[in-house]
XYZ file of N, CA and C in Angstrom:
633
model
N 22.819 11.106 2.599
C 22.277 11.948 3.803
C 22.048 11.010 4.929
N 22.231 10.771 5.920
C 22.124 10.079 6.996
C 20.820 9.676 7.439
N 20.483 8.803 8.224
C 19.650 8.336 8.828
C 18.941 9.441 10.306
N 18.343 10.427 9.996
C 17.853 11.472 11.076
C 16.823 10.767 11.643
N 16.450 10.342 12.983
C 15.448 10.146 14.162
C 15.053 11.254 14.076
N 13.327 10.923 14.113
C 12.270 11.889 14.271
C 10.797 11.686 15.151
N 10.362 12.233 15.457
C 9.180 11.492 16.262
C 7.808 11.775 15.412
N 7.054 10.889 16.104
C 5.597 10.888 15.472
C 5.077 12.608 15.087
N 5.181 13.207 16.159
C 4.823 14.898 15.642
C 5.438 15.174 14.727
N 7.012 15.226 14.314
C 7.647 15.936 13.521
C 7.340 15.094 12.028
N 7.052 13.993 12.228
C 6.475 13.145 11.158
C 5.244 13.515 10.304
N 4.380 13.991 11.271
C 3.393 14.305 10.970
C 3.286 15.809 10.331
N 4.300 16.682 11.080
C 4.276 18.229 10.600
C 4.819 17.631 9.144
N 5.645 16.918 8.892
C 6.439 16.989 7.128
C 5.293 16.469 6.306
N 4.270 14.990 6.561
C 3.669 14.708 5.747
C 2.303 15.119 5.876
N 1.860 15.962 7.166
C 0.227 16.461 7.272
C -0.560 14.857 7.270
N -1.831 15.070 6.624
C -2.580 14.438 6.464
C -2.420 12.835 6.008
N -0.874 12.800 5.066
C -0.679 11.500 4.484
C 0.208 10.851 5.615
N 0.344 11.336 6.906
C 1.066 10.180 7.732
C -0.149 9.814 8.737
N -0.146 8.577 8.465
C -1.388 8.078 9.553
C -0.968 7.079 10.833
N -1.272 7.214 11.829
C -0.893 7.253 12.913
C -1.338 5.509 13.773
N -0.665 5.205 14.336
C -1.582 3.407 15.139
C -2.693 4.147 16.159
N -2.741 5.308 16.526
C -3.723 5.629 17.219
C -4.875 5.655 16.365
N -4.783 6.318 15.418
C -6.003 6.354 14.177
C -6.426 5.207 13.920
N -5.814 4.413 13.826
C -6.187 3.096 13.124
C -7.136 2.482 14.177
N -6.584 2.693 15.264
C -7.372 1.573 16.592
C -8.435 2.471 17.129
N -8.747 3.678 17.052
C -9.651 4.476 17.385
C -10.928 4.077 16.267
N -10.509 3.848 14.930
C -11.492 2.970 13.982
C -11.945 1.613 13.926
N -10.871 1.134 15.043
C -10.776 -0.449 15.276
C -10.261 -1.307 14.519
N -9.730 -0.668 13.432
C -9.114 -1.410 12.286
C -7.673 -2.129 12.675
N -6.782 -1.589 13.548
C -5.683 -2.237 13.911
C -5.935 -2.058 15.771
N -5.593 -3.482 16.398
C -5.399 -3.474 17.637
C -4.147 -3.867 17.848
N -3.201 -2.896 18.543
C -1.670 -2.787 18.513
C -1.527 -3.347 19.820
N -0.408 -4.129 20.505
C 0.122 -4.207 21.840
C 0.749 -2.940 22.276
N 1.129 -3.051 23.387
C 1.790 -1.325 24.058
C 3.059 -1.911 23.581
N 3.447 -3.049 23.232
C 4.813 -3.076 22.582
C 4.812 -2.858 21.025
N 4.117 -2.883 20.544
C 3.855 -2.162 18.925
C 3.801 -1.048 19.225
N 3.174 -0.434 19.966
C 2.582 0.952 20.059
C 3.965 1.786 19.923
N 4.764 1.474 21.434
C 5.796 2.179 21.791
C 6.800 1.475 20.460
N 7.067 0.320 19.901
C 7.974 0.351 18.845
C 7.790 1.408 17.506
N 6.678 1.490 16.866
C 6.183 2.659 16.391
C 6.366 3.765 16.620
N 6.393 4.177 17.699
C 6.526 5.814 18.492
C 7.872 5.788 18.220
N 8.762 4.721 18.785
C 10.095 4.986 18.844
C 10.974 4.893 17.475
N 10.116 3.899 16.664
C 10.846 3.956 15.395
C 9.806 4.298 14.160
N 9.778 5.564 13.988
C 8.927 6.307 12.910
C 9.938 6.038 11.613
N 9.404 6.450 10.099
C 10.387 6.448 9.091
C 11.155 7.347 9.248
N 12.480 7.696 8.816
C 13.963 8.432 8.770
C 13.034 10.327 8.156
N 13.600 11.135 8.572
C 13.607 12.110 7.762
C 13.491 12.152 6.331
N 14.412 11.662 5.787
C 14.939 11.146 4.766
C 13.859 10.726 3.982
N 13.410 9.578 4.483
C 12.166 8.911 3.755
C 11.052 9.505 3.914
N 10.590 10.449 4.867
C 9.742 11.172 4.750
C 9.323 12.287 4.308
N 10.490 12.715 3.871
C 10.562 13.959 2.823
C 10.703 13.217 1.371
N 11.224 12.120 1.176
C 10.937 11.294 -0.164
C 9.369 11.153 -0.373
N 8.701 10.793 0.758
C 7.324 10.579 0.530
C 6.523 11.299 0.062
N 6.690 12.969 0.839
C 6.725 14.375 0.778
C 6.460 14.945 -0.718
N 7.806 14.271 -1.090
C 7.880 15.340 -2.470
C 7.328 14.338 -3.647
N 7.156 13.155 -3.398
C 6.816 12.014 -4.584
C 5.449 11.670 -4.362
N 4.562 12.135 -3.646
C 3.146 11.580 -3.629
C 3.252 10.264 -2.927
N 4.005 9.990 -1.522
C 3.198 8.839 -1.204
C 2.934 9.331 0.237
N 2.055 8.368 0.784
C 1.627 8.240 2.060
C 2.132 7.348 3.155
N 2.121 7.469 4.236
C 2.720 6.865 5.195
C 1.312 6.077 5.937
N 1.537 4.730 6.149
C 0.553 4.020 7.098
C 1.143 2.880 8.078
N 0.903 2.929 8.907
C 1.093 1.760 9.921
C 0.950 0.344 9.200
N 1.552 -0.701 9.179
C 1.279 -2.196 8.612
C 0.545 -2.483 9.858
N -0.640 -3.517 9.405
C -1.149 -4.097 10.539
C -0.672 -4.617 11.884
N -0.805 -4.945 12.604
C -0.308 -5.644 14.167
C 0.522 -7.223 14.037
N -0.358 -7.837 12.724
C -0.014 -9.236 12.255
C 0.031 -9.161 10.650
N 1.228 -9.687 10.199
C 0.939 -9.931 8.635
C -0.444 -10.497 8.204
N -0.781 -9.810 7.227
C -2.377 -10.006 6.795
C -2.307 -10.315 4.979
N -3.161 -11.093 4.644
C -3.230 -11.414 3.437
C -4.434 -10.493 2.849
N -4.184 -10.696 1.472
C -5.715 -10.032 1.135
C -6.929 -10.556 1.459
N -7.042 -11.599 1.517
C -8.224 -11.842 2.410
C -8.352 -11.616 3.444
N -7.573 -11.209 4.151
C -7.512 -10.938 5.925
C -7.980 -9.487 5.666
N -7.583 -8.822 4.925
C -7.608 -7.347 4.882
C -9.030 -7.264 4.468
N -9.698 -8.013 3.466
C -10.985 -7.977 2.923
C -11.846 -8.201 4.330
N -11.705 -8.943 5.201
C -12.285 -9.646 6.253
C -12.468 -8.540 7.164
N -11.892 -7.513 7.366
C -11.668 -6.248 8.452
C -12.824 -5.327 7.785
N -12.858 -5.047 6.625
C -13.732 -4.014 6.433
C -14.324 -4.614 4.768
N -15.109 -5.697 4.726
C -15.645 -5.867 3.719
C -16.416 -5.011 2.357
N -16.656 -3.439 3.589
C -17.623 -3.052 2.830
C -17.106 -2.224 1.785
N -15.664 -2.053 1.878
C -14.799 -1.256 1.147
C -14.143 -1.853 -0.463
N -14.762 -3.272 -0.383
C -14.243 -3.983 -1.598
C -15.496 -4.283 -2.681
N -15.246 -4.283 -4.018
C -16.432 -4.464 -4.802
C -17.177 -5.648 -4.742
N -16.255 -7.120 -4.305
C -16.472 -8.174 -4.495
C -16.268 -8.629 -3.128
N -17.281 -8.513 -2.043
C -17.164 -8.752 -0.978
C -16.986 -10.320 -0.122
N -17.519 -11.549 -0.920
C -17.369 -12.650 -1.118
C -17.577 -13.282 -2.000
N -16.654 -14.127 -2.252
C -16.917 -15.242 -3.370
C -16.076 -14.908 -4.577
N -15.007 -13.880 -4.427
C -14.395 -13.489 -5.410
C -13.418 -14.216 -6.386
N -13.314 -13.815 -7.073
C -12.325 -14.885 -8.396
C -11.387 -15.249 -7.879
N -10.743 -14.128 -6.526
C -9.834 -14.528 -6.180
C -9.186 -15.271 -4.812
N -10.451 -15.842 -4.348
C -10.758 -16.283 -3.079
C -9.941 -17.896 -2.959
N -9.571 -18.119 -3.955
C -8.765 -19.687 -3.971
C -7.578 -19.568 -4.283
N -7.260 -18.448 -4.496
C -5.600 -18.043 -5.620
C -4.427 -18.001 -4.610
N -3.242 -19.003 -4.537
C -2.420 -18.846 -3.187
C -2.177 -17.303 -3.261
N -1.974 -16.521 -3.964
C -1.393 -15.129 -3.586
C -2.381 -14.242 -2.451
N -3.865 -14.672 -2.824
C -5.079 -14.127 -1.770
C -4.745 -14.598 -0.165
N -3.724 -15.698 -0.256
C -3.528 -15.994 1.205
C -2.469 -16.043 1.563
N -1.458 -16.544 0.802
C -0.060 -16.331 1.047
C 0.954 -15.077 0.848
N 0.532 -13.986 -0.023
C 1.006 -13.025 0.051
C 0.767 -12.027 1.297
N 1.622 -11.298 1.880
C 1.057 -10.671 3.016
C 2.212 -9.450 3.103
N 1.190 -8.605 4.284
C 1.862 -7.389 4.436
C 2.516 -7.627 5.382
N 3.590 -6.718 5.957
C 4.675 -6.692 7.068
C 3.600 -6.730 8.381
N 4.025 -7.047 9.242
C 3.409 -6.929 10.602
C 4.188 -6.033 11.644
N 3.363 -5.190 11.708
C 4.050 -3.839 12.566
C 5.099 -3.000 11.588
N 5.846 -1.928 12.157
C 6.378 -1.216 11.192
C 5.435 -0.288 10.355
N 5.989 0.230 9.033
C 5.531 1.189 8.265
C 5.330 0.631 6.816
N 4.303 1.046 6.027
C 4.042 1.085 4.859
C 4.148 2.539 4.266
N 4.800 2.568 3.325
C 5.261 3.976 3.017
C 5.134 3.794 1.140
N 3.720 4.163 0.473
C 3.174 3.567 -0.659
C 2.582 4.923 -1.595
N 2.908 4.496 -2.640
C 2.426 5.867 -3.405
C 1.113 5.745 -3.982
N 0.629 7.268 -3.635
C -1.110 7.365 -3.981
C -1.911 7.342 -5.262
N -0.897 7.151 -6.433
C -1.069 6.599 -7.502
C -0.629 5.818 -8.379
N -0.664 5.370 -9.464
C 0.053 4.330 -10.155
C 1.405 5.359 -10.452
N 2.565 4.651 -10.970
C 3.778 5.515 -11.191
C 3.016 6.034 -12.748
N 3.450 7.118 -12.964
C 2.609 7.877 -14.127
C 3.244 7.407 -15.652
N 4.698 7.294 -15.445
C 5.668 6.858 -16.430
C 5.114 5.589 -17.152
N 4.429 4.724 -16.217
C 4.338 3.452 -16.361
C 2.970 3.308 -16.773
N 2.224 4.187 -16.962
C 0.571 4.170 -17.246
C 0.809 3.740 -19.061
N -0.008 2.515 -19.764
C -0.246 2.572 -20.959
C 0.876 1.652 -21.245
N 2.082 1.140 -20.632
C 2.812 0.476 -21.097
C 2.443 -0.955 -20.960
N 3.051 -2.054 -22.193
C 2.190 -3.244 -22.460
C 2.913 -4.345 -21.138
N 4.228 -4.344 -20.912
C 4.445 -5.361 -20.301
C 5.144 -5.267 -18.860
N 5.192 -6.186 -17.911
C 5.306 -5.997 -16.531
C 6.926 -5.293 -16.294
N 7.749 -6.551 -17.396
C 9.171 -5.849 -16.979
C 9.404 -4.493 -17.669
N 8.789 -3.743 -18.388
C 8.500 -2.427 -19.128
C 8.231 -1.413 -17.491
N 7.449 -1.995 -17.033
C 6.461 -0.887 -15.610
C 7.722 -0.618 -14.869
N 8.630 -2.241 -14.461
C 9.324 -2.174 -13.126
C 10.694 -1.366 -13.645
N 10.787 -1.124 -14.967
C 12.020 0.054 -15.435
C 11.573 1.091 -14.739
N 10.195 1.821 -14.754
C 9.678 3.059 -14.176
C 10.196 3.169 -12.891
N 10.461 2.638 -11.851
C 10.293 2.701 -10.976
C 11.650 3.137 -10.367
N 11.826 4.099 -9.210
C 12.951 4.877 -9.171
C 13.702 3.735 -8.325
N 15.068 3.714 -8.049
C 15.931 2.714 -7.404
C 15.442 2.438 -5.686
N 14.845 3.426 -5.463
C 14.484 3.380 -3.587
C 13.000 3.007 -3.755
N 12.709 2.464 -4.791
C 11.114 2.344 -5.122
C 11.201 0.596 -5.216
N 9.908 -0.206 -4.898
C 9.605 -1.746 -5.160
C 8.068 -1.786 -5.532
N 7.782 -3.071 -6.230
C 6.304 -3.260 -6.145
C 5.492 -3.815 -5.174
N 4.946 -3.153 -4.529
C 4.074 -3.850 -3.713
C 3.445 -4.862 -3.582
N 2.962 -5.479 -2.940
C 2.193 -7.091 -3.002
C 0.684 -6.519 -3.021
N -0.152 -7.120 -3.668
C -1.688 -7.080 -3.497
C -1.927 -6.796 -1.910
N -1.692 -7.655 -0.939
C -2.017 -7.431 0.299
C -1.582 -5.969 0.461
N -0.339 -5.802 0.309
C 0.006 -4.374 1.372
C -0.726 -3.296 0.295
N -1.017 -3.366 -1.054
C -2.039 -2.302 -1.479
C -3.365 -2.208 -1.295
N -4.043 -3.580 -0.911
C -5.189 -3.735 -0.276
C -5.655 -3.058 1.222
N -4.449 -3.276 1.624
C -4.479 -2.416 3.287
C -4.501 -1.036 2.999
N -3.075 -0.518 2.207
C -2.740 1.150 2.030
C -4.058 1.571 1.386
N -4.842 1.081 0.477
C -6.026 1.955 0.037
C -7.065 1.883 1.102
N -7.156 0.699 1.546
C -8.933 0.655 2.268
C -8.190 1.798 3.933
N -6.960 1.608 4.533
C -6.780 2.401 5.172
C -7.087 3.795 5.239
N -6.328 4.142 4.234
C -6.316 5.729 3.735
C -7.731 6.003 3.360
N -8.711 5.267 2.794
C -10.140 5.738 2.713
C -10.533 5.711 3.865
N -10.702 4.834 4.584
C -11.462 4.377 5.919
C -10.561 5.856 7.130
N -9.478 6.187 6.962
C -9.428 7.371 7.916
C -9.488 8.604 7.496
N -9.270 8.878 6.090
C -9.227 10.194 5.463
C -10.499 10.325 4.836
N -11.155 9.414 4.280
C -12.633 9.455 3.462
C -12.233 10.001 2.057
N -10.842 9.357 1.583
C -10.499 9.761 0.240
C -10.079 8.583 -0.565
N -10.976 8.383 -1.997
C -10.623 6.996 -2.641
C -9.265 7.335 -3.356
N -8.487 5.914 -3.252
C -7.177 6.266 -4.020
C -7.588 5.363 -5.160
N -6.507 5.650 -6.145
C -6.665 4.512 -7.203
C -8.005 4.736 -8.195
N -8.627 6.077 -7.858
C -10.435 6.034 -8.521
C -10.152 6.018 -9.743
N -10.547 4.971 -10.905
C -11.063 4.725 -12.066
C -9.052 4.169 -12.560
N -8.623 3.865 -11.926
C -6.985 3.653 -12.259
C -6.726 1.965 -11.613
N -5.727 1.660 -12.345
C -5.495 0.406 -11.685
C -3.941 -0.140 -11.415
N -3.231 -0.231 -10.254
C -1.989 -0.511 -10.341
C -1.608 -2.100 -10.117
N -0.782 -2.347 -10.878
C -0.347 -3.960 -10.984
C 0.721 -3.776 -9.720
N 0.410 -5.094 -9.117
C 1.575 -5.537 -7.869
C 2.646 -6.678 -8.088
N 3.021 -7.063 -7.056
C 4.199 -8.108 -7.288
C 3.202 -9.153 -7.275
N 2.217 -9.502 -6.605
C 1.314 -10.810 -6.534
C 1.387 -11.136 -7.946
N 1.137 -12.268 -8.214
C 0.629 -13.008 -9.499
C -0.251 -14.238 -9.027
N -0.887 -14.204 -10.052
C -2.471 -15.085 -10.228
C -1.868 -16.590 -10.876
N -2.574 -17.426 -10.264
C -2.445 -18.882 -10.735
C -2.028 -19.048 -12.546
N -2.423 -18.005 -13.016
C -2.294 -18.102 -14.691
C -1.065 -17.409 -15.084
N -0.511 -16.621 -14.302
C 0.796 -16.038 -14.535
C 0.795 -14.481 -14.964
N -0.896 -14.174 -14.190
C -0.834 -12.438 -14.612
C -0.711 -11.822 -13.496
N 0.075 -10.373 -13.436
C 0.268 -9.906 -12.286
C -1.093 -9.059 -11.717
N -1.608 -9.140 -10.543
C -2.395 -8.818 -10.049
C -2.914 -7.095 -9.703
N -3.743 -6.394 -10.098
C -3.709 -4.906 -9.969
C -5.075 -4.585 -8.729
N -4.599 -3.284 -8.569
C -6.060 -2.883 -7.339
C -6.181 -1.870 -7.876
N -7.553 -1.244 -7.704
C -7.928 -0.217 -8.549
C -9.007 0.076 -7.350
N -10.128 0.883 -7.838
C -11.422 1.699 -7.241
C -12.157 1.715 -8.160
N -13.196 1.296 -8.734
C -14.514 1.445 -8.959
C -15.895 1.136 -8.946
N -16.537 1.768 -7.670
C -17.730 1.075 -6.962
C -17.491 0.279 -5.899
N -15.874 0.261 -5.418
C -15.455 0.061 -4.533
C -13.876 -0.958 -5.094
N -13.155 -1.537 -4.108
C -12.164 -1.748 -4.272
C -11.790 -3.050 -4.918
N -11.074 -3.165 -6.142
C -11.256 -4.341 -7.349
C -10.022 -4.729 -7.348
N -10.036 -6.322 -7.292
C -8.628 -6.862 -7.567
C -8.513 -7.414 -8.672
N -7.825 -7.413 -9.662
C -8.134 -7.821 -10.988
C -6.920 -8.324 -11.539
N -6.727 -8.811 -12.696
C -5.862 -9.801 -13.417
C -5.427 -8.777 -14.509
N -4.177 -8.602 -14.874
C -3.254 -7.955 -15.919
C -2.461 -8.606 -16.571
N -2.695 -8.919 -17.769
C -1.976 -9.967 -18.625
C -0.413 -9.384 -19.461
N -0.820 -8.005 -19.731
C 0.145 -7.332 -20.441
C -0.208 -7.676 -21.927
N 0.410 -7.087 -23.032
C 0.373 -7.561 -24.217
C -0.344 -6.642 -25.149
N -0.987 -5.773 -24.539
C -2.032 -4.814 -25.023
C -1.891 -3.794 -23.809
N -2.059 -2.045 -24.444
C -1.819 -1.109 -23.908
C -3.066 -0.699 -23.385
N -3.374 0.016 -21.711
C -4.546 0.189 -21.321
C -4.216 1.836 -20.285
N -5.030 2.756 -20.794
C -4.180 4.078 -20.574
C -4.492 4.386 -19.142
N -5.092 3.259 -18.446
C -5.589 3.336 -17.119
C -4.814 2.336 -16.121
N -4.005 1.730 -16.487
C -2.878 0.939 -15.663
C -1.845 1.284 -15.697
N -1.481 1.039 -14.426
C 0.638 1.203 -14.524
C 0.938 0.182 -12.920
N 1.814 0.748 -12.767
C 2.717 -0.197 -11.466
C 2.469 0.628 -9.776
N 2.269 -0.175 -8.917
C 2.128 0.525 -8.043
C 3.919 0.496 -7.218
N 4.054 1.128 -6.380
C 5.241 1.583 -5.991
C 5.170 1.950 -4.305
N 5.947 1.241 -3.827
C 6.182 1.445 -2.178
C 7.902 1.794 -1.891
N 8.213 2.700 -0.952
C 9.427 2.976 -0.909
C 10.201 1.796 -0.427
N 11.437 1.521 -0.509
C 12.544 0.388 -0.179
C 13.299 1.120 0.852
N 12.998 1.024 1.994
C 14.288 1.986 2.800
C 15.753 1.266 3.111
N 15.536 -0.272 2.323
C 16.837 -0.848 2.796
C 17.806 -0.348 1.467
N 17.047 0.507 0.410
C 17.930 1.036 -0.681
C 18.091 2.250 -0.651
N 17.671 3.073 0.670
C 18.366 4.240 0.933
C 19.514 4.415 1.060
N 20.382 5.587 0.502
C 21.627 5.293 0.630
C 22.028 6.260 1.676
N 22.661 5.821 2.636
C 23.346 6.263 3.857
C 24.741 7.082 3.182
N 24.508 8.711 3.857
C 25.783 9.167 3.559
C 27.091 9.599 4.555
């Protein structure tokens, strides 16, 4: 399928409440986009192919922040959404400051862990459950995604479930996000099965096959 250009209005018609706009973020005081960034997001929304894939596979689409942000940056915007608001175990971890979201553009992420990955032991096993057009997002991306969706839609994603991300802690554990009393950032080492732990998924538009 070729890349079909769509408008923000059409994107909203396809995804409904699962398509979040930069205007909505700005009104909530979460993202302060420049006029050029607004125009870029309006002129280059996800393709119709990507939007339909998102709709049919339980994804939501949110604008990336105006500039790349780390997990600590995301927490700094809306700490009330986080279980640990200051002095968390990850404050000094490299992933928390170095793994970042995109700056501008769109993030398309699944609203729950990949179901077929739940309860698997090892990261490599979980990665194999991703579709060819999916990738594991970073902790920063998922923190932004969960926080923005909750703030704008009033819906808590990943409630009582944890999704492992591509971010890795200093002791080699893949970092996961979940919500229980607030957005939690945790370490998941593998080696034992947990029914509430799976892998996070984001759409990798570079892998969409043009026909």
